Amino acid sequence: MSANVTAAAATAGPTYAQIFGPVFWGFCVALMLCGVSALQGYLYFTRYNDKIGVRFVAAMMLTLDFLSMALICQSMYYYMLPHFGSFAPLDAVTKELVVECLISAVITFTSQMYFVYQLHMVKSPGTTAAVMNASVFVLGMIGLAGAIGCVWVMFLYPHSIFMHRNHTFAILAGIAKGFGAGADIVATIAMCMFLKSANTGITRTSSLLKSLMHLVINRGLLVTAAQILLLITFFATSGHLYWLAVHINTTKLYVNTFFGMLNARTSLQDKYATGHMSLSAETSASANSRRRSTAVNTALTNGDRKAGDLDAQDYALSAIRVPTASMVSEI
């Protein structure tokens, strides 16, 4: 008899805990990341007075993040509490989760397109910059189209998402995540190329550029890794919900890296600013940028290395902080 029980257990499918356990822990991580988003948003709106367009995008990202978290909470309640121990709720995807997927697509696309905006405002010369900028836009648009297609399939065939995955849904999900990761990779490479080309050879300015490049690379690596991990778990573990745990956190990573780069301006100012130029002084920075550039050239021409170093540092902060620190006030 014991042998029969062992054989039956070996042939049985995954348990309730094995199915919902990863989703539960992913939900816990998402709650923490949402709290970090709230803190990041509070720090941004209390410290900076950027242009209205920048503040609007920041407010939209934060609002969508909170709405996404509320929809995830409702879905978690539905799947885990009313029918605890039963797999019956997995027969269909909830409307709340469908809407959350749409919000996730909007947040991802917005973050990627803001990188396109930054690259465009940099106005880097040459065909390469224009091609890379257009590539990010095209890849982002294809990723968004794939994500919208996923949402449409989830709406039409809610019973073919978890238990018996719709083939069209799987293809569209692969397109959305694959092209989304591609857009993040190209955007990161393009921004790093600009930072490298902007190097003046002055020690403190080079250090500033290196710090900015680290921010961009870290952001790119984080969101790209999340997209790739989502792809792997989606196709390699189709019998489990590991991919859902990654999905609900990917949106939070985009929002957190968005605000993280915005708020990084304070630490960069404290580390590199000389005290007579504020990173948030939008009007004065715009008016003085060309004067500072002239002063740098004059100082270097006359051999005043120290003065040139200080002015070049401030000029770098005013000239490149927008494209590299995610939407700073001058643009």
PDB file of N, CA and C in Angstrom, residues 44-117:
ATOM      1  N   TYR A  44      11.414  63.172  -4.737  1.00  0.00           N
ATOM      2  CA  TYR A  44      11.492  63.944  -5.977  1.00  0.00           C
ATOM      3  C   TYR A  44      10.609  65.184  -5.926  1.00  0.00           C
ATOM      4  N   PHE A  45       9.350  65.010  -5.550  1.00  0.00           N
ATOM      5  CA  PHE A  45       8.419  66.138  -5.611  1.00  0.00           C
ATOM      6  C   PHE A  45       8.683  67.178  -4.524  1.00  0.00           C
ATOM      7  N   THR A  46       9.406  66.828  -3.487  1.00  0.00           N
ATOM      8  CA  THR A  46       9.734  67.803  -2.442  1.00  0.00           C
ATOM      9  C   THR A  46      11.092  68.468  -2.659  1.00  0.00           C
ATOM     10  N   ARG A  47      11.921  67.915  -3.513  1.00  0.00           N
ATOM     11  CA  ARG A  47      13.260  68.464  -3.720  1.00  0.00           C
ATOM     12  C   ARG A  47      13.417  69.220  -5.031  1.00  0.00           C
ATOM     13  N   TYR A  48      12.672  68.836  -6.050  1.00  0.00           N
ATOM     14  CA  TYR A  48      12.921  69.377  -7.382  1.00  0.00           C
ATOM     15  C   TYR A  48      11.704  70.119  -7.915  1.00  0.00           C
ATOM     16  N   ASN A  49      11.990  71.114  -8.711  1.00  0.00           N
ATOM     17  CA  ASN A  49      10.938  71.897  -9.354  1.00  0.00           C
ATOM     18  C   ASN A  49      11.199  71.900 -10.857  1.00  0.00           C
ATOM     19  N   ASP A  50      11.133  70.720 -11.453  1.00  0.00           N
ATOM     20  CA  ASP A  50      11.418  70.570 -12.873  1.00  0.00           C
ATOM     21  C   ASP A  50      10.283  71.138 -13.713  1.00  0.00           C
ATOM     22  N   LYS A  51      10.484  71.082 -15.011  1.00  0.00           N
ATOM     23  CA  LYS A  51       9.452  71.547 -15.918  1.00  0.00           C
ATOM     24  C   LYS A  51       8.175  70.731 -15.737  1.00  0.00           C
ATOM     25  N   ILE A  52       7.058  71.338 -16.120  1.00  0.00           N
ATOM     26  CA  ILE A  52       5.756  70.734 -15.893  1.00  0.00           C
ATOM     27  C   ILE A  52       5.636  69.380 -16.595  1.00  0.00           C
ATOM     28  N   GLY A  53       6.244  69.269 -17.778  1.00  0.00           N
ATOM     29  CA  GLY A  53       6.186  68.003 -18.500  1.00  0.00           C
ATOM     30  C   GLY A  53       6.876  66.879 -17.748  1.00  0.00           C
ATOM     31  N   VAL A  54       8.034  67.191 -17.156  1.00  0.00           N
ATOM     32  CA  VAL A  54       8.782  66.203 -16.387  1.00  0.00           C
ATOM     33  C   VAL A  54       7.985  65.782 -15.156  1.00  0.00           C
ATOM     34  N   ARG A  55       7.441  66.743 -14.460  1.00  0.00           N
ATOM     35  CA  ARG A  55       6.671  66.445 -13.254  1.00  0.00           C
ATOM     36  C   ARG A  55       5.395  65.664 -13.591  1.00  0.00           C
ATOM     37  N   PHE A  56       4.801  65.962 -14.732  1.00  0.00           N
ATOM     38  CA  PHE A  56       3.604  65.233 -15.144  1.00  0.00           C
ATOM     39  C   PHE A  56       3.923  63.765 -15.395  1.00  0.00           C
ATOM     40  N   VAL A  57       5.017  63.501 -16.109  1.00  0.00           N
ATOM     41  CA  VAL A  57       5.405  62.113 -16.378  1.00  0.00           C
ATOM     42  C   VAL A  57       5.725  61.395 -15.075  1.00  0.00           C
ATOM     43  N   ALA A  58       6.428  62.072 -14.161  1.00  0.00           N
ATOM     44  CA  ALA A  58       6.757  61.470 -12.870  1.00  0.00           C
ATOM     45  C   ALA A  58       5.488  61.143 -12.087  1.00  0.00           C
ATOM     46  N   ALA A  59       4.535  62.068 -12.079  1.00  0.00           N
ATOM     47  CA  ALA A  59       3.276  61.834 -11.364  1.00  0.00           C
ATOM     48  C   ALA A  59       2.489  60.691 -12.000  1.00  0.00           C
ATOM     49  N   MET A  60       2.508  60.620 -13.323  1.00  0.00           N
ATOM     50  CA  MET A  60       1.802  59.544 -14.019  1.00  0.00           C
ATOM     51  C   MET A  60       2.422  58.190 -13.679  1.00  0.00           C
ATOM     52  N   MET A  61       3.756  58.117 -13.681  1.00  0.00           N
ATOM     53  CA  MET A  61       4.431  56.859 -13.362  1.00  0.00           C
ATOM     54  C   MET A  61       4.091  56.406 -11.946  1.00  0.00           C
ATOM     55  N   LEU A  62       4.094  57.344 -11.009  1.00  0.00           N
ATOM     56  CA  LEU A  62       3.813  56.997  -9.621  1.00  0.00           C
ATOM     57  C   LEU A  62       2.357  56.557  -9.443  1.00  0.00           C
ATOM     58  N   THR A  63       1.443  57.263 -10.082  1.00  0.00           N
ATOM     59  CA  THR A  63       0.020  56.916  -9.988  1.00  0.00           C
ATOM     60  C   THR A  63      -0.257  55.535 -10.586  1.00  0.00           C
ATOM     61  N   LEU A  64       0.323  55.280 -11.753  1.00  0.00           N
ATOM     62  CA  LEU A  64       0.133  53.979 -12.386  1.00  0.00           C
ATOM     63  C   LEU A  64       0.746  52.852 -11.556  1.00  0.00           C
ATOM     64  N   ASP A  65       1.859  53.140 -10.906  1.00  0.00           N
ATOM     65  CA  ASP A  65       2.493  52.133 -10.062  1.00  0.00           C
ATOM     66  C   ASP A  65       1.586  51.764  -8.885  1.00  0.00           C
ATOM     67  N   PHE A  66       0.986  52.770  -8.248  1.00  0.00           N
ATOM     68  CA  PHE A  66       0.065  52.509  -7.134  1.00  0.00           C
ATOM     69  C   PHE A  66      -1.173  51.753  -7.612  1.00  0.00           C
ATOM     70  N   LEU A  67      -1.702  52.148  -8.773  1.00  0.00           N
ATOM     71  CA  LEU A  67      -2.870  51.460  -9.322  1.00  0.00           C
ATOM     72  C   LEU A  67      -2.529  50.009  -9.660  1.00  0.00           C
ATOM     73  N   SER A  68      -1.360  49.801 -10.222  1.00  0.00           N
ATOM     74  CA  SER A  68      -0.914  48.438 -10.529  1.00  0.00           C
ATOM     75  C   SER A  68      -0.831  47.591  -9.265  1.00  0.00           C
ATOM     76  N   MET A  69      -0.303  48.175  -8.186  1.00  0.00           N
ATOM     77  CA  MET A  69      -0.174  47.433  -6.941  1.00  0.00           C
ATOM     78  C   MET A  69      -1.549  47.084  -6.372  1.00  0.00           C
ATOM     79  N   ALA A  70      -2.507  47.991  -6.480  1.00  0.00           N
ATOM     80  CA  ALA A  70      -3.866  47.723  -5.988  1.00  0.00           C
ATOM     81  C   ALA A  70      -4.508  46.576  -6.767  1.00  0.00           C
ATOM     82  N   LEU A  71      -4.313  46.546  -8.072  1.00  0.00           N
ATOM     83  CA  LEU A  71      -4.876  45.480  -8.890  1.00  0.00           C
ATOM     84  C   LEU A  71      -4.210  44.133  -8.588  1.00  0.00           C
ATOM     85  N   ILE A  72      -2.909  44.164  -8.317  1.00  0.00           N
ATOM     86  CA  ILE A  72      -2.200  42.932  -7.951  1.00  0.00           C
ATOM     87  C   ILE A  72      -2.719  42.405  -6.618  1.00  0.00           C
ATOM     88  N   CYS A  73      -2.946  43.305  -5.674  1.00  0.00           N
ATOM     89  CA  CYS A  73      -3.487  42.892  -4.366  1.00  0.00           C
ATOM     90  C   CYS A  73      -4.844  42.216  -4.526  1.00  0.00           C
ATOM     91  N   GLN A  74      -5.704  42.797  -5.340  1.00  0.00           N
ATOM     92  CA  GLN A  74      -7.026  42.215  -5.560  1.00  0.00           C
ATOM     93  C   GLN A  74      -6.922  40.842  -6.208  1.00  0.00           C
ATOM     94  N   SER A  75      -6.014  40.706  -7.185  1.00  0.00           N
ATOM     95  CA  SER A  75      -5.835  39.423  -7.852  1.00  0.00           C
ATOM     96  C   SER A  75      -5.279  38.371  -6.904  1.00  0.00           C
ATOM     97  N   MET A  76      -4.334  38.758  -6.060  1.00  0.00           N
ATOM     98  CA  MET A  76      -3.779  37.827  -5.083  1.00  0.00           C
ATOM     99  C   MET A  76      -4.865  37.345  -4.122  1.00  0.00           C
ATOM    100  N   TYR A  77      -5.714  38.264  -3.718  1.00  0.00           N
ATOM    101  CA  TYR A  77      -6.824  37.889  -2.829  1.00  0.00           C
ATOM    102  C   TYR A  77      -7.723  36.864  -3.518  1.00  0.00           C
ATOM    103  N   TYR A  78      -8.061  37.121  -4.764  1.00  0.00           N
ATOM    104  CA  TYR A  78      -8.978  36.239  -5.482  1.00  0.00           C
ATOM    105  C   TYR A  78      -8.391  34.842  -5.663  1.00  0.00           C
ATOM    106  N   TYR A  79      -7.135  34.768  -6.028  1.00  0.00           N
ATOM    107  CA  TYR A  79      -6.534  33.471  -6.333  1.00  0.00           C
ATOM    108  C   TYR A  79      -6.196  32.654  -5.089  1.00  0.00           C
ATOM    109  N   MET A  80      -5.926  33.320  -3.970  1.00  0.00           N
ATOM    110  CA  MET A  80      -5.376  32.592  -2.827  1.00  0.00           C
ATOM    111  C   MET A  80      -6.320  32.439  -1.634  1.00  0.00           C
ATOM    112  N   LEU A  81      -7.278  33.328  -1.453  1.00  0.00           N
ATOM    113  CA  LEU A  81      -8.076  33.275  -0.222  1.00  0.00           C
ATOM    114  C   LEU A  81      -9.459  32.652  -0.365  1.00  0.00           C
ATOM    115  N   PRO A  82     -10.340  33.120  -1.253  1.00  0.00           N
ATOM    116  CA  PRO A  82     -11.703  32.544  -1.276  1.00  0.00           C
ATOM    117  C   PRO A  82     -11.721  31.045  -1.562  1.00  0.00           C
ATOM    118  N   HIS A  83     -10.771  30.569  -2.362  1.00  0.00           N
ATOM    119  CA  HIS A  83     -10.739  29.144  -2.720  1.00  0.00           C
ATOM    120  C   HIS A  83      -9.408  28.535  -2.306  1.00  0.00           C
ATOM    121  N   PHE A  84      -9.022  28.788  -1.083  1.00  0.00           N
ATOM    122  CA  PHE A  84      -7.721  28.321  -0.603  1.00  0.00           C
ATOM    123  C   PHE A  84      -7.592  26.802  -0.748  1.00  0.00           C
ATOM    124  N   GLY A  85      -6.472  26.397  -1.341  1.00  0.00           N
ATOM    125  CA  GLY A  85      -6.220  24.981  -1.535  1.00  0.00           C
ATOM    126  C   GLY A  85      -6.741  24.426  -2.843  1.00  0.00           C
ATOM    127  N   SER A  86      -7.458  25.258  -3.607  1.00  0.00           N
ATOM    128  CA  SER A  86      -8.042  24.811  -4.876  1.00  0.00           C
ATOM    129  C   SER A  86      -7.347  25.500  -6.046  1.00  0.00           C
ATOM    130  N   PHE A  87      -7.214  24.741  -7.128  1.00  0.00           N
ATOM    131  CA  PHE A  87      -6.647  25.308  -8.355  1.00  0.00           C
ATOM    132  C   PHE A  87      -7.723  25.877  -9.275  1.00  0.00           C
ATOM    133  N   ALA A  88      -8.968  25.825  -8.846  1.00  0.00           N
ATOM    134  CA  ALA A  88     -10.076  26.281  -9.685  1.00  0.00           C
ATOM    135  C   ALA A  88      -9.926  27.732 -10.156  1.00  0.00           C
ATOM    136  N   PRO A  89      -9.468  28.679  -9.300  1.00  0.00           N
ATOM    137  CA  PRO A  89      -9.349  30.060  -9.776  1.00  0.00           C
ATOM    138  C   PRO A  89      -8.387  30.233 -10.945  1.00  0.00           C
ATOM    139  N   LEU A  90      -7.430  29.299 -11.087  1.00  0.00           N
ATOM    140  CA  LEU A  90      -6.472  29.407 -12.180  1.00  0.00           C
ATOM    141  C   LEU A  90      -7.092  29.088 -13.535  1.00  0.00           C
ATOM    142  N   ASP A  91      -8.341  28.681 -13.524  1.00  0.00           N
ATOM    143  CA  ASP A  91      -9.009  28.385 -14.787  1.00  0.00           C
ATOM    144  C   ASP A  91      -9.164  29.627 -15.657  1.00  0.00           C
ATOM    145  N   ALA A  92      -9.123  30.805 -15.036  1.00  0.00           N
ATOM    146  CA  ALA A  92      -9.285  32.045 -15.806  1.00  0.00           C
ATOM    147  C   ALA A  92      -8.468  33.158 -15.164  1.00  0.00           C
ATOM    148  N   VAL A  93      -8.028  34.080 -15.994  1.00  0.00           N
ATOM    149  CA  VAL A  93      -7.298  35.240 -15.506  1.00  0.00           C
ATOM    150  C   VAL A  93      -8.298  36.327 -15.130  1.00  0.00           C
ATOM    151  N   THR A  94      -8.047  37.030 -14.048  1.00  0.00           N
ATOM    152  CA  THR A  94      -8.984  38.057 -13.595  1.00  0.00           C
ATOM    153  C   THR A  94      -8.885  39.307 -14.473  1.00  0.00           C
ATOM    154  N   LYS A  95      -9.979  40.067 -14.516  1.00  0.00           N
ATOM    155  CA  LYS A  95      -9.967  41.322 -15.264  1.00  0.00           C
ATOM    156  C   LYS A  95      -8.976  42.312 -14.655  1.00  0.00           C
ATOM    157  N   GLU A  96      -8.814  42.243 -13.321  1.00  0.00           N
ATOM    158  CA  GLU A  96      -7.855  43.133 -12.657  1.00  0.00           C
ATOM    159  C   GLU A  96      -6.434  42.872 -13.146  1.00  0.00           C
ATOM    160  N   LEU A  97      -6.103  41.596 -13.331  1.00  0.00           N
ATOM    161  CA  LEU A  97      -4.761  41.260 -13.802  1.00  0.00           C
ATOM    162  C   LEU A  97      -4.578  41.646 -15.264  1.00  0.00           C
ATOM    163  N   VAL A  98      -5.652  41.589 -16.047  1.00  0.00           N
ATOM    164  CA  VAL A  98      -5.585  42.037 -17.438  1.00  0.00           C
ATOM    165  C   VAL A  98      -5.274  43.528 -17.493  1.00  0.00           C
ATOM    166  N   VAL A  99      -5.972  44.312 -16.676  1.00  0.00           N
ATOM    167  CA  VAL A  99      -5.727  45.758 -16.636  1.00  0.00           C
ATOM    168  C   VAL A  99      -4.323  46.046 -16.122  1.00  0.00           C
ATOM    169  N   GLU A 100      -3.858  45.264 -15.148  1.00  0.00           N
ATOM    170  CA  GLU A 100      -2.508  45.458 -14.617  1.00  0.00           C
ATOM    171  C   GLU A 100      -1.461  45.219 -15.691  1.00  0.00           C
ATOM    172  N   CYS A 101      -1.679  44.242 -16.549  1.00  0.00           N
ATOM    173  CA  CYS A 101      -0.742  43.978 -17.643  1.00  0.00           C
ATOM    174  C   CYS A 101      -0.689  45.162 -18.605  1.00  0.00           C
ATOM    175  N   LEU A 102      -1.828  45.785 -18.835  1.00  0.00           N
ATOM    176  CA  LEU A 102      -1.855  46.968 -19.696  1.00  0.00           C
ATOM    177  C   LEU A 102      -1.092  48.121 -19.041  1.00  0.00           C
ATOM    178  N   ILE A 103      -1.278  48.319 -17.756  1.00  0.00           N
ATOM    179  CA  ILE A 103      -0.546  49.364 -17.032  1.00  0.00           C
ATOM    180  C   ILE A 103       0.949  49.092 -17.070  1.00  0.00           C
ATOM    181  N   SER A 104       1.333  47.835 -16.905  1.00  0.00           N
ATOM    182  CA  SER A 104       2.741  47.472 -16.967  1.00  0.00           C
ATOM    183  C   SER A 104       3.334  47.832 -18.323  1.00  0.00           C
ATOM    184  N   ALA A 105       2.580  47.572 -19.390  1.00  0.00           N
ATOM    185  CA  ALA A 105       3.060  47.907 -20.734  1.00  0.00           C
ATOM    186  C   ALA A 105       3.242  49.413 -20.896  1.00  0.00           C
ATOM    187  N   VAL A 106       2.312  50.199 -20.353  1.00  0.00           N
ATOM    188  CA  VAL A 106       2.401  51.657 -20.451  1.00  0.00           C
ATOM    189  C   VAL A 106       3.613  52.183 -19.677  1.00  0.00           C
ATOM    190  N   ILE A 107       3.843  51.671 -18.476  1.00  0.00           N
ATOM    191  CA  ILE A 107       4.984  52.112 -17.667  1.00  0.00           C
ATOM    192  C   ILE A 107       6.292  51.767 -18.363  1.00  0.00           C
ATOM    193  N   THR A 108       6.397  50.544 -18.879  1.00  0.00           N
ATOM    194  CA  THR A 108       7.613  50.129 -19.576  1.00  0.00           C
ATOM    195  C   THR A 108       7.869  51.006 -20.792  1.00  0.00           C
ATOM    196  N   PHE A 109       6.836  51.235 -21.584  1.00  0.00           N
ATOM    197  CA  PHE A 109       6.982  52.041 -22.795  1.00  0.00           C
ATOM    198  C   PHE A 109       7.340  53.485 -22.454  1.00  0.00           C
ATOM    199  N   THR A 110       6.710  54.037 -21.431  1.00  0.00           N
ATOM    200  CA  THR A 110       7.003  55.412 -21.029  1.00  0.00           C
ATOM    201  C   THR A 110       8.454  55.567 -20.610  1.00  0.00           C
ATOM    202  N   SER A 111       8.950  54.632 -19.819  1.00  0.00           N
ATOM    203  CA  SER A 111      10.349  54.676 -19.391  1.00  0.00           C
ATOM    204  C   SER A 111      11.297  54.598 -20.577  1.00  0.00           C
ATOM    205  N   GLN A 112      11.006  53.718 -21.517  1.00  0.00           N
ATOM    206  CA  GLN A 112      11.867  53.581 -22.691  1.00  0.00           C
ATOM    207  C   GLN A 112      11.808  54.811 -23.584  1.00  0.00           C
ATOM    208  N   MET A 113      10.629  55.363 -23.767  1.00  0.00           N
ATOM    209  CA  MET A 113      10.500  56.538 -24.626  1.00  0.00           C
ATOM    210  C   MET A 113      11.119  57.779 -23.990  1.00  0.00           C
ATOM    211  N   TYR A 114      11.190  57.808 -22.666  1.00  0.00           N
ATOM    212  CA  TYR A 114      11.872  58.942 -22.060  1.00  0.00           C
ATOM    213  C   TYR A 114      13.363  58.861 -22.323  1.00  0.00           C
ATOM    214  N   PHE A 115      13.880  57.661 -22.438  1.00  0.00           N
ATOM    215  CA  PHE A 115      15.270  57.518 -22.843  1.00  0.00           C
ATOM    216  C   PHE A 115      15.444  58.014 -24.276  1.00  0.00           C
ATOM    217  N   VAL A 116      14.469  57.730 -25.150  1.00  0.00           N
ATOM    218  CA  VAL A 116      14.507  58.249 -26.512  1.00  0.00           C
ATOM    219  C   VAL A 116      14.505  59.773 -26.492  1.00  0.00           C
ATOM    220  N   TYR A 117      13.668  60.342 -25.651  1.00  0.00           N
ATOM    221  CA  TYR A 117      13.602  61.798 -25.517  1.00  0.00           C
ATOM    222  C   TYR A 117      14.934  62.361 -25.047  1.00  0.00           C
TER     223      TYR A 117
END
